[in-house]
Amino acid sequence: MTRSLADERTLAAVDFPAVRESLAGECGGAVAVARARALQPITDIGAIRAAQAATAEMRALLQEASFGFGGIPDCEPIAERAALRAALTGEELRAVYEALAAAAAAVRAVHEVEAPALHAMVRPHRPLPELLREISGAVGERGEVLDRATPALARTRNAIAHAQEEIRERTASVLRQQRYAKMIGESIVTVREGRYVVPIKAEFAGEFPGVVHDTSSSGATLFIEPLTTLEANNRLRALRIEEQREVERILRELSARVGEQRAAVSADLEVLAQLDLAAAMARLADRQRAVAPQIVDEAWVEIVAGRHPLLRGTPVPQSIRLDQEQRVIVISGPNMGGKTVTLKMVGLFLAMAYCGMHVPAQEGTAIGWFDGLYSDIGDEQSIAENLSTFSAHVVAMREILAHAGARSLVIVDEIGGGTEPNAGAALAIAMLEVLLARDTRAVVTTHATELKVWAHATAHARNASVRFDPRTHAPTYHLDVGSPGQSLAFPLARALGIDPALVDRAEALLAEGEREYDRAVASLAEDRAVLQSEIDRLREEREAAAREEQRLTQARERLEEERRRLRTEGGERLGRAVREFNEELARRAERAAPRPRSTSGQRNLLARTLEEMHRELGIGPEAESPGGDDGALRPGDRVHVRDLGQSGTVEADYGDRILVQIGTMKTVVAREGLRLEQRAPAPAQRQRVRHEGRGPAASALAAQARLELDVRGMRVSEAEPLVEKWIDEGALAGAKGLRLIHGKGTGMLGRGLQAYLKEHAQVASFRYGNADEGGTGVTVVELR
């Protein structure tokens, strides 16, 4: 059996029983509640890590799944009685069903997620679907045996219903007879001892034929069973006996089934209790905004912004570290400043972590491997044992020194207190030296100046103090590690109304060295408080600046996204307008003969209009485009593809998308994903397209138009917008024949694009290429 980290006295000193009660309040079933109240921190490092992992996994699971354990009693004694062949009641059988069903539901939820620690916890679970089906089919939610339990019970209860109806009718007919009208006290049919009776006035008892079963409290009314219903009531009584025997038989059979499955039932009840307790730890951790501490092998404690879980309101976070370099911390400062709360928090976090509970702190909190937690907190004087306060402290320290070792954590409040200050301080220093020699970790509080001086001068010991406001001397409850604190006895005495002259006299009675020390510590504390305030202010400003930077970054990203969206929409709108314009020209051309020709002035106007629309809509080449000043990439340009981490050669520029050849592979990538490495040499001669009657603007458009478009490697949906833009440019330039390269492959790309061309208003005809034109890997397009 794993040894507990600490005894109950130490656990009580660090407020662990109150935490256990909080945990019990989160449990659903009676077994988990009892276990929470008896919870003990263990020292097996592997078991601690498994418990921490189970709590973390349960917290994640409860975010997705919903299952409860509320109101489930302890069913283990019920299962034990069933194993001894005792007959269970319907309520007990229903309780067993509810517990087993809750366990099965929780285990199913665990198996649906990736949770190794919880999977190990539920591994002993043994499904009992047959037993659950038998109990639920025979016993109702309130523990009643249902009619459907057996056909015999259903028949008997049906016969009982008919018999009751017959008796009620016969009894009611008696009430309606005129000759009995004056005898009847009240015209109602009631039941006494399971038999239907009528109320008859006592003075007519001898005149009414029947059997007396009861009298009223006053004796004025007798409840008599009419002779006419006697036989029917007897039949009903016999049926009820038959029903009771069948119910008892059903309960015995079901009880025997539970007894037969005793081992599996007990295993499932154990799994249920463990899951219930783990869920309680998860809910409590969520309520406390706790984190899973890192469990390390070294004797180490690092608490980052820890908050004592029992403090109400908004506690001031405390950070503290104990490790090989910093083994003993001596906390000093004024009373009511938070020294004892910090002391208890260190011990409490260790106890909570060793039970699998998460701790209310921030990420980075770590708890090391200790085999013992020892404490001396509070006034433990005992009249019965003839111990004074100092004697009680000495006895506690004797026990601590008898057991503390290299993997022990010792916490002592007011070490060396309760006796003459100098002697108490000397004794405290001697005790701490023993703990340091044993490599023990310790946190102590004191008001003694000698201890502060010792901590300052001793290796592996550090001073710490609770911060206070230098103007009002009010505590701020912040812990500063590295500097001693003041007791502030004189300022507090003045603040609480002690005669100032008396306080002045007390200060004068101090030795000069002590006064100098107090003044030095006061000055140091004041400087440290000012410095810490400045640090806090700078931290807040840095955090505010980081938040503002993040806000501006997000706003810039939103604006960039909006710009890209408007650019895309503008391009689409312009493309639609051009298509509609061309379609209108085509329609007019079909209606008119001969076909009208555009003048050079009209073509120049169209070119200028398109250029102005591109400029005003901001849909021209991107300033950051990898293509250089004009934003275009030319065939032969050498580019680097960021997503692939390779370099390739530009085959074609489709606007926002570029066809790049990398080795033997061709791929289409976004322009933004490219970086220009080297320009291709300027061609000696540009391809010219001649067209009769073409002016300067049309010639410029023709120079820019591409007579070939290579879409190999694309999907149809990717190629269609590029083909559309290519046809529009060709139509504006006055080109007649275009060559679309789609490759052979499966033929799907070529067929899809030809279906698209068939519906395009600017396309007069199209065909696969001849053998010398590329065959079925090329479609030759004739424009209108």
CSV table of N, CA, C and O in Angstrom, one decimal, residues 649-743:
chain,number,residue,atom,x,y,z
A,649,THR,N,10.7,27.2,-64.1
A,649,THR,CA,10.7,28.1,-65.2
A,649,THR,C,9.2,28.5,-65.5
A,649,THR,O,8.4,27.6,-65.6
A,650,VAL,N,8.9,29.8,-65.7
A,650,VAL,CA,7.6,30.2,-66.1
A,650,VAL,C,7.2,29.7,-67.5
A,650,VAL,O,8.0,30.0,-68.4
A,651,GLU,N,6.1,29.1,-67.6
A,651,GLU,CA,5.6,28.7,-69.0
A,651,GLU,C,4.6,29.6,-69.5
A,651,GLU,O,4.5,29.9,-70.7
A,652,ALA,N,3.7,30.1,-68.6
A,652,ALA,CA,2.6,31.0,-69.0
A,652,ALA,C,2.1,31.8,-67.8
A,652,ALA,O,2.1,31.3,-66.7
A,653,ASP,N,1.7,33.1,-68.1
A,653,ASP,CA,1.2,34.0,-67.0
A,653,ASP,C,-0.3,34.1,-67.2
A,653,ASP,O,-0.8,34.6,-68.3
A,654,TYR,N,-1.1,33.5,-66.3
A,654,TYR,CA,-2.6,33.6,-66.4
A,654,TYR,C,-3.2,34.7,-65.5
A,654,TYR,O,-4.3,34.6,-65.1
A,655,GLY,N,-2.4,35.6,-65.1
A,655,GLY,CA,-2.9,36.7,-64.2
A,655,GLY,C,-2.6,36.3,-62.8
A,655,GLY,O,-1.4,36.4,-62.4
A,656,ASP,N,-3.6,35.9,-62.0
A,656,ASP,CA,-3.3,35.6,-60.6
A,656,ASP,C,-2.6,34.2,-60.5
A,656,ASP,O,-2.1,33.9,-59.4
A,657,ARG,N,-2.7,33.4,-61.5
A,657,ARG,CA,-2.1,32.0,-61.5
A,657,ARG,C,-1.0,31.9,-62.6
A,657,ARG,O,-1.2,32.4,-63.7
A,658,ILE,N,0.0,31.2,-62.3
A,658,ILE,CA,1.2,31.1,-63.2
A,658,ILE,C,1.5,29.6,-63.4
A,658,ILE,O,1.5,28.8,-62.5
A,659,LEU,N,1.7,29.2,-64.7
A,659,LEU,CA,2.1,27.9,-65.0
A,659,LEU,C,3.6,27.8,-65.0
A,659,LEU,O,4.3,28.5,-65.7
A,660,VAL,N,4.1,26.9,-64.1
A,660,VAL,CA,5.5,26.8,-63.8
A,660,VAL,C,6.0,25.4,-64.1
A,660,VAL,O,5.3,24.4,-63.7
A,661,GLN,N,7.1,25.2,-64.8
A,661,GLN,CA,7.7,23.9,-65.1
A,661,GLN,C,8.8,23.7,-64.1
A,661,GLN,O,9.8,24.5,-64.1
A,662,ILE,N,8.7,22.6,-63.3
A,662,ILE,CA,9.8,22.2,-62.4
A,662,ILE,C,10.3,20.8,-62.8
A,662,ILE,O,9.6,19.8,-62.6
A,663,GLY,N,11.4,20.8,-63.5
A,663,GLY,CA,11.9,19.5,-64.0
A,663,GLY,C,11.0,19.1,-65.1
A,663,GLY,O,10.7,19.8,-66.1
A,664,THR,N,10.4,17.9,-65.0
A,664,THR,CA,9.5,17.3,-66.0
A,664,THR,C,8.0,17.6,-65.6
A,664,THR,O,7.1,17.3,-66.4
A,665,MET,N,7.8,18.2,-64.5
A,665,MET,CA,6.5,18.5,-64.0
A,665,MET,C,6.0,19.9,-64.2
A,665,MET,O,6.8,20.8,-64.1
A,666,LYS,N,4.8,20.1,-64.6
A,666,LYS,CA,4.2,21.4,-64.8
A,666,LYS,C,3.1,21.6,-63.7
A,666,LYS,O,2.3,20.6,-63.5
A,667,THR,N,3.0,22.7,-63.1
A,667,THR,CA,2.0,23.0,-62.1
A,667,THR,C,1.6,24.4,-62.1
A,667,THR,O,2.4,25.3,-62.6
A,668,VAL,N,0.4,24.7,-61.7
A,668,VAL,CA,-0.2,26.0,-61.7
A,668,VAL,C,-0.2,26.5,-60.2
A,668,VAL,O,-0.7,25.8,-59.3
A,669,VAL,N,0.5,27.6,-59.9
A,669,VAL,CA,0.6,28.1,-58.6
A,669,VAL,C,0.1,29.6,-58.5
A,669,VAL,O,0.1,30.3,-59.5
A,670,ALA,N,-0.2,30.0,-57.3
A,670,ALA,CA,-0.7,31.4,-57.1
A,670,ALA,C,0.5,32.3,-57.3
A,670,ALA,O,1.7,32.0,-56.9
A,671,ARG,N,0.3,33.5,-57.9
A,671,ARG,CA,1.3,34.5,-58.1
A,671,ARG,C,2.0,34.8,-56.8
A,671,ARG,O,3.3,35.0,-56.8
A,672,GLU,N,1.2,35.0,-55.7
A,672,GLU,CA,1.8,35.4,-54.4
A,672,GLU,C,2.8,34.3,-53.9
A,672,GLU,O,3.6,34.7,-53.0
A,673,GLY,N,2.7,33.1,-54.4
A,673,GLY,CA,3.6,32.1,-53.9
A,673,GLY,C,4.9,32.0,-54.6
A,673,GLY,O,5.7,31.0,-54.4
A,674,LEU,N,5.2,33.0,-55.5
A,674,LEU,CA,6.4,32.9,-56.3
A,674,LEU,C,7.4,34.1,-56.0
A,674,LEU,O,6.9,35.1,-55.5
A,675,ARG,N,8.6,33.8,-56.1
A,675,ARG,CA,9.7,34.9,-56.0
A,675,ARG,C,10.6,34.8,-57.3
A,675,ARG,O,11.1,33.8,-57.6
A,676,LEU,N,10.6,36.0,-58.0
A,676,LEU,CA,11.4,36.1,-59.2
A,676,LEU,C,12.9,35.9,-58.9
A,676,LEU,O,13.5,36.6,-58.0
A,677,GLU,N,13.6,35.0,-59.5
A,677,GLU,CA,15.0,34.8,-59.4
A,677,GLU,C,15.8,35.4,-60.5
A,677,GLU,O,16.9,36.0,-60.3
A,678,GLN,N,15.3,35.2,-61.7
A,678,GLN,CA,16.1,35.7,-62.9
A,678,GLN,C,15.1,35.9,-64.1
A,678,GLN,O,14.3,35.1,-64.3
A,679,ARG,N,15.3,37.0,-64.8
A,679,ARG,CA,14.5,37.3,-65.9
A,679,ARG,C,15.0,36.5,-67.1
A,679,ARG,O,16.2,36.2,-67.3
A,680,ALA,N,14.0,36.2,-68.0
A,680,ALA,CA,14.4,35.5,-69.2
A,680,ALA,C,15.0,36.5,-70.2
A,680,ALA,O,14.6,37.7,-70.2
A,681,PRO,N,15.9,36.1,-71.1
A,681,PRO,CA,16.4,37.1,-72.1
A,681,PRO,C,15.3,37.6,-73.0
A,681,PRO,O,14.3,36.9,-73.3
A,682,ALA,N,15.4,38.9,-73.4
A,682,ALA,CA,14.3,39.5,-74.3
A,682,ALA,C,14.3,38.8,-75.6
A,682,ALA,O,15.4,38.5,-76.2
A,683,PRO,N,13.1,38.4,-76.1
A,683,PRO,CA,13.1,37.7,-77.4
A,683,PRO,C,13.5,38.7,-78.5
A,683,PRO,O,13.3,39.9,-78.5
A,684,ALA,N,14.1,38.0,-79.5
A,684,ALA,CA,14.6,38.8,-80.7
A,684,ALA,C,13.5,39.4,-81.5
A,684,ALA,O,13.6,40.5,-82.0
A,685,GLN,N,12.4,38.7,-81.5
A,685,GLN,CA,11.3,39.2,-82.4
A,685,GLN,C,10.0,38.8,-81.7
A,685,GLN,O,9.8,37.7,-81.3
A,686,ARG,N,9.0,39.7,-81.6
A,686,ARG,CA,7.7,39.4,-81.0
A,686,ARG,C,6.8,38.9,-82.1
A,686,ARG,O,6.9,39.4,-83.2
A,687,GLN,N,6.0,38.0,-81.7
A,687,GLN,CA,5.0,37.5,-82.7
A,687,GLN,C,3.9,38.6,-82.9
A,687,GLN,O,3.5,39.3,-82.1
A,688,ARG,N,3.6,38.7,-84.2
A,688,ARG,CA,2.7,39.8,-84.6
A,688,ARG,C,1.4,39.2,-85.1
A,688,ARG,O,1.5,38.2,-85.8
A,689,VAL,N,0.4,39.8,-84.8
A,689,VAL,CA,-0.9,39.4,-85.4
A,689,VAL,C,-1.5,40.5,-86.2
A,689,VAL,O,-1.6,41.6,-85.7
A,690,ARG,N,-1.7,40.2,-87.5
A,690,ARG,CA,-2.2,41.2,-88.4
A,690,ARG,C,-3.7,41.1,-88.5
A,690,ARG,O,-4.3,40.1,-88.6
A,691,HIS,N,-4.3,42.3,-88.6
A,691,HIS,CA,-5.7,42.4,-88.8
A,691,HIS,C,-6.0,43.6,-89.6
A,691,HIS,O,-5.5,44.7,-89.3
A,692,GLU,N,-6.8,43.4,-90.6
A,692,GLU,CA,-7.2,44.5,-91.5
A,692,GLU,C,-7.9,45.6,-90.7
A,692,GLU,O,-8.8,45.4,-90.0
A,693,GLY,N,-7.5,46.9,-91.0
A,693,GLY,CA,-8.2,48.0,-90.4
A,693,GLY,C,-7.9,48.2,-89.0
A,693,GLY,O,-8.6,48.9,-88.3
A,694,ARG,N,-6.7,47.6,-88.4
A,694,ARG,CA,-6.5,47.7,-87.0
A,694,ARG,C,-5.7,49.0,-86.7
A,694,ARG,O,-4.8,49.3,-87.4
A,695,GLY,N,-6.1,49.8,-85.7
A,695,GLY,CA,-5.5,51.0,-85.3
A,695,GLY,C,-4.4,50.8,-84.2
A,695,GLY,O,-4.1,49.6,-83.8
A,696,PRO,N,-3.8,51.9,-83.7
A,696,PRO,CA,-2.7,51.7,-82.7
A,696,PRO,C,-3.2,51.0,-81.4
A,696,PRO,O,-2.4,50.2,-80.9
A,697,ALA,N,-4.4,51.3,-80.9
A,697,ALA,CA,-4.8,50.6,-79.7
A,697,ALA,C,-5.0,49.2,-79.9
A,697,ALA,O,-4.6,48.3,-79.0
A,698,ALA,N,-5.6,48.8,-81.0
A,698,ALA,CA,-5.8,47.4,-81.3
A,698,ALA,C,-4.5,46.7,-81.5
A,698,ALA,O,-4.3,45.5,-81.1
A,699,SER,N,-3.5,47.4,-82.1
A,699,SER,CA,-2.2,46.8,-82.3
A,699,SER,C,-1.6,46.5,-80.9
A,699,SER,O,-0.9,45.5,-80.7
A,700,ALA,N,-1.8,47.4,-80.0
A,700,ALA,CA,-1.2,47.2,-78.6
A,700,ALA,C,-1.9,46.0,-78.0
A,700,ALA,O,-1.2,45.2,-77.3
A,701,LEU,N,-3.2,45.9,-78.1
A,701,LEU,CA,-3.9,44.8,-77.6
A,701,LEU,C,-3.5,43.5,-78.2
A,701,LEU,O,-3.3,42.4,-77.6
A,702,ALA,N,-3.2,43.5,-79.5
A,702,ALA,CA,-2.8,42.3,-80.3
A,702,ALA,C,-1.4,41.9,-79.8
A,702,ALA,O,-1.2,40.7,-79.7
A,703,ALA,N,-0.6,42.8,-79.5
A,703,ALA,CA,0.8,42.5,-79.1
A,703,ALA,C,0.7,41.8,-77.7
A,703,ALA,O,1.5,40.9,-77.4
A,704,GLN,N,-0.3,42.2,-76.9
A,704,GLN,CA,-0.4,41.5,-75.6
A,704,GLN,C,-1.1,40.2,-75.6
A,704,GLN,O,-1.0,39.4,-74.7
A,705,ALA,N,-2.0,40.0,-76.6
A,705,ALA,CA,-2.8,38.8,-76.7
A,705,ALA,C,-1.9,37.6,-76.9
A,705,ALA,O,-0.9,37.6,-77.6
A,706,ARG,N,-2.3,36.5,-76.4
A,706,ARG,CA,-1.7,35.2,-76.5
A,706,ARG,C,-2.5,34.3,-77.4
A,706,ARG,O,-3.7,34.1,-77.2
A,707,LEU,N,-1.9,33.8,-78.5
A,707,LEU,CA,-2.6,33.0,-79.4
A,707,LEU,C,-2.7,31.5,-78.9
A,707,LEU,O,-3.4,30.7,-79.5
A,708,GLU,N,-1.8,31.2,-77.9
A,708,GLU,CA,-1.8,29.9,-77.3
A,708,GLU,C,-2.1,30.0,-75.8
A,708,GLU,O,-1.6,30.9,-75.2
A,709,LEU,N,-2.7,29.0,-75.3
A,709,LEU,CA,-2.9,28.9,-73.8
A,709,LEU,C,-2.7,27.5,-73.4
A,709,LEU,O,-3.4,26.6,-73.9
A,710,ASP,N,-1.8,27.3,-72.4
A,710,ASP,CA,-1.5,25.9,-72.0
A,710,ASP,C,-2.1,25.7,-70.6
A,710,ASP,O,-1.7,26.4,-69.6
A,711,VAL,N,-3.1,24.8,-70.5
A,711,VAL,CA,-3.7,24.6,-69.2
A,711,VAL,C,-3.5,23.2,-68.7
A,711,VAL,O,-4.3,22.6,-67.9
A,712,ARG,N,-2.5,22.5,-69.2
A,712,ARG,CA,-2.2,21.1,-68.8
A,712,ARG,C,-1.9,21.1,-67.3
A,712,ARG,O,-1.3,21.9,-66.8
A,713,GLY,N,-2.5,20.0,-66.7
A,713,GLY,CA,-2.3,19.8,-65.2
A,713,GLY,C,-3.3,20.5,-64.4
A,713,GLY,O,-3.4,20.3,-63.2
A,714,MET,N,-4.2,21.3,-65.0
A,714,MET,CA,-5.3,21.9,-64.2
A,714,MET,C,-6.6,21.1,-64.2
A,714,MET,O,-6.7,20.1,-65.1
A,715,ARG,N,-7.5,21.4,-63.3
A,715,ARG,CA,-8.8,20.9,-63.4
A,715,ARG,C,-9.7,21.8,-64.2
A,715,ARG,O,-9.3,23.0,-64.5
A,716,VAL,N,-10.8,21.3,-64.7
A,716,VAL,CA,-11.7,22.1,-65.5
A,716,VAL,C,-12.1,23.4,-64.8
A,716,VAL,O,-12.1,24.5,-65.4
A,717,SER,N,-12.4,23.3,-63.5
A,717,SER,CA,-12.9,24.5,-62.8
A,717,SER,C,-11.8,25.5,-62.7
A,717,SER,O,-12.0,26.7,-62.6
A,718,GLU,N,-10.5,25.1,-62.7
A,718,GLU,CA,-9.4,26.0,-62.6
A,718,GLU,C,-9.1,26.6,-63.9
A,718,GLU,O,-8.7,27.8,-64.0
A,719,ALA,N,-9.3,25.9,-65.0
A,719,ALA,CA,-8.9,26.3,-66.3
A,719,ALA,C,-10.0,27.3,-66.9
A,719,ALA,O,-9.6,28.2,-67.7
A,720,GLU,N,-11.2,27.1,-66.6
A,720,GLU,CA,-12.3,27.9,-67.2
A,720,GLU,C,-12.1,29.4,-67.1
A,720,GLU,O,-12.2,30.1,-68.1
A,721,PRO,N,-11.8,30.0,-65.9
A,721,PRO,CA,-11.6,31.4,-65.8
A,721,PRO,C,-10.4,31.9,-66.7
A,721,PRO,O,-10.5,33.0,-67.2
A,722,LEU,N,-9.4,31.1,-66.8
A,722,LEU,CA,-8.2,31.5,-67.6
A,722,LEU,C,-8.6,31.5,-69.0
A,722,LEU,O,-8.2,32.3,-69.8
A,723,VAL,N,-9.3,30.4,-69.5
A,723,VAL,CA,-9.7,30.4,-70.9
A,723,VAL,C,-10.7,31.6,-71.2
A,723,VAL,O,-10.6,32.2,-72.3
A,724,GLU,N,-11.6,31.9,-70.3
A,724,GLU,CA,-12.5,33.0,-70.6
A,724,GLU,C,-11.7,34.3,-70.8
A,724,GLU,O,-12.0,35.1,-71.7
A,725,LYS,N,-10.7,34.6,-69.8
A,725,LYS,CA,-9.9,35.8,-70.0
A,725,LYS,C,-9.1,35.8,-71.3
A,725,LYS,O,-9.0,36.8,-71.9
A,726,TRP,N,-8.6,34.6,-71.6
A,726,TRP,CA,-7.8,34.5,-72.8
A,726,TRP,C,-8.6,34.8,-74.1
A,726,TRP,O,-8.2,35.5,-75.0
A,727,ILE,N,-9.9,34.2,-74.1
A,727,ILE,CA,-10.7,34.5,-75.3
A,727,ILE,C,-11.1,36.0,-75.4
A,727,ILE,O,-11.1,36.6,-76.5
A,728,ASP,N,-11.4,36.6,-74.2
A,728,ASP,CA,-11.7,38.0,-74.2
A,728,ASP,C,-10.6,38.9,-74.7
A,728,ASP,O,-10.8,39.8,-75.5
A,729,GLU,N,-9.4,38.6,-74.3
A,729,GLU,CA,-8.2,39.3,-74.8
A,729,GLU,C,-8.1,39.1,-76.3
A,729,GLU,O,-7.8,40.0,-77.1
A,730,GLY,N,-8.3,37.9,-76.7
A,730,GLY,CA,-8.1,37.6,-78.2
A,730,GLY,C,-9.2,38.3,-79.0
A,730,GLY,O,-8.9,38.9,-80.1
A,731,ALA,N,-10.4,38.3,-78.5
A,731,ALA,CA,-11.5,39.0,-79.2
A,731,ALA,C,-11.3,40.5,-79.3
A,731,ALA,O,-11.5,41.2,-80.3
A,732,LEU,N,-10.8,41.1,-78.1
A,732,LEU,CA,-10.5,42.6,-78.2
A,732,LEU,C,-9.3,42.9,-79.1
A,732,LEU,O,-9.3,44.0,-79.7
A,733,ALA,N,-8.4,41.9,-79.2
A,733,ALA,CA,-7.3,42.2,-80.1
A,733,ALA,C,-7.6,41.9,-81.6
A,733,ALA,O,-6.8,42.1,-82.5
A,734,GLY,N,-8.8,41.3,-81.8
A,734,GLY,CA,-9.2,41.0,-83.2
A,734,GLY,C,-8.7,39.7,-83.7
A,734,GLY,O,-8.7,39.5,-84.9
A,735,ALA,N,-8.1,38.8,-82.8
A,735,ALA,CA,-7.6,37.6,-83.3
A,735,ALA,C,-8.7,36.7,-83.8
A,735,ALA,O,-9.9,36.7,-83.3
A,736,LYS,N,-8.4,35.8,-84.7
A,736,LYS,CA,-9.4,34.9,-85.3
A,736,LYS,C,-9.2,33.4,-84.7
A,736,LYS,O,-10.1,32.8,-84.3
A,737,GLY,N,-8.0,32.9,-84.9
A,737,GLY,CA,-7.7,31.5,-84.5
A,737,GLY,C,-6.9,31.5,-83.3
A,737,GLY,O,-5.9,32.2,-83.2
A,738,LEU,N,-7.3,30.6,-82.3
A,738,LEU,CA,-6.6,30.5,-81.1
A,738,LEU,C,-6.3,29.0,-80.9
A,738,LEU,O,-7.0,28.1,-81.4
A,739,ARG,N,-5.2,28.7,-80.1
A,739,ARG,CA,-4.8,27.3,-79.9
A,739,ARG,C,-4.8,27.0,-78.4
A,739,ARG,O,-4.0,27.6,-77.7
A,740,LEU,N,-5.7,26.1,-77.9
A,740,LEU,CA,-5.8,25.8,-76.5
A,740,LEU,C,-5.2,24.4,-76.3
A,740,LEU,O,-5.6,23.4,-76.8
A,741,ILE,N,-4.1,24.4,-75.5
A,741,ILE,CA,-3.3,23.2,-75.2
A,741,ILE,C,-3.8,22.6,-73.9
A,741,ILE,O,-3.6,23.2,-72.8
A,742,HIS,N,-4.5,21.4,-73.9
A,742,HIS,CA,-5.0,20.8,-72.7
A,742,HIS,C,-4.4,19.4,-72.4
A,742,HIS,O,-4.7,18.8,-71.4
A,743,GLY,N,-3.7,18.9,-73.3
A,743,GLY,CA,-3.1,17.6,-73.2
A,743,GLY,C,-4.1,16.5,-73.4
A,743,GLY,O,-5.3,16.7,-73.5
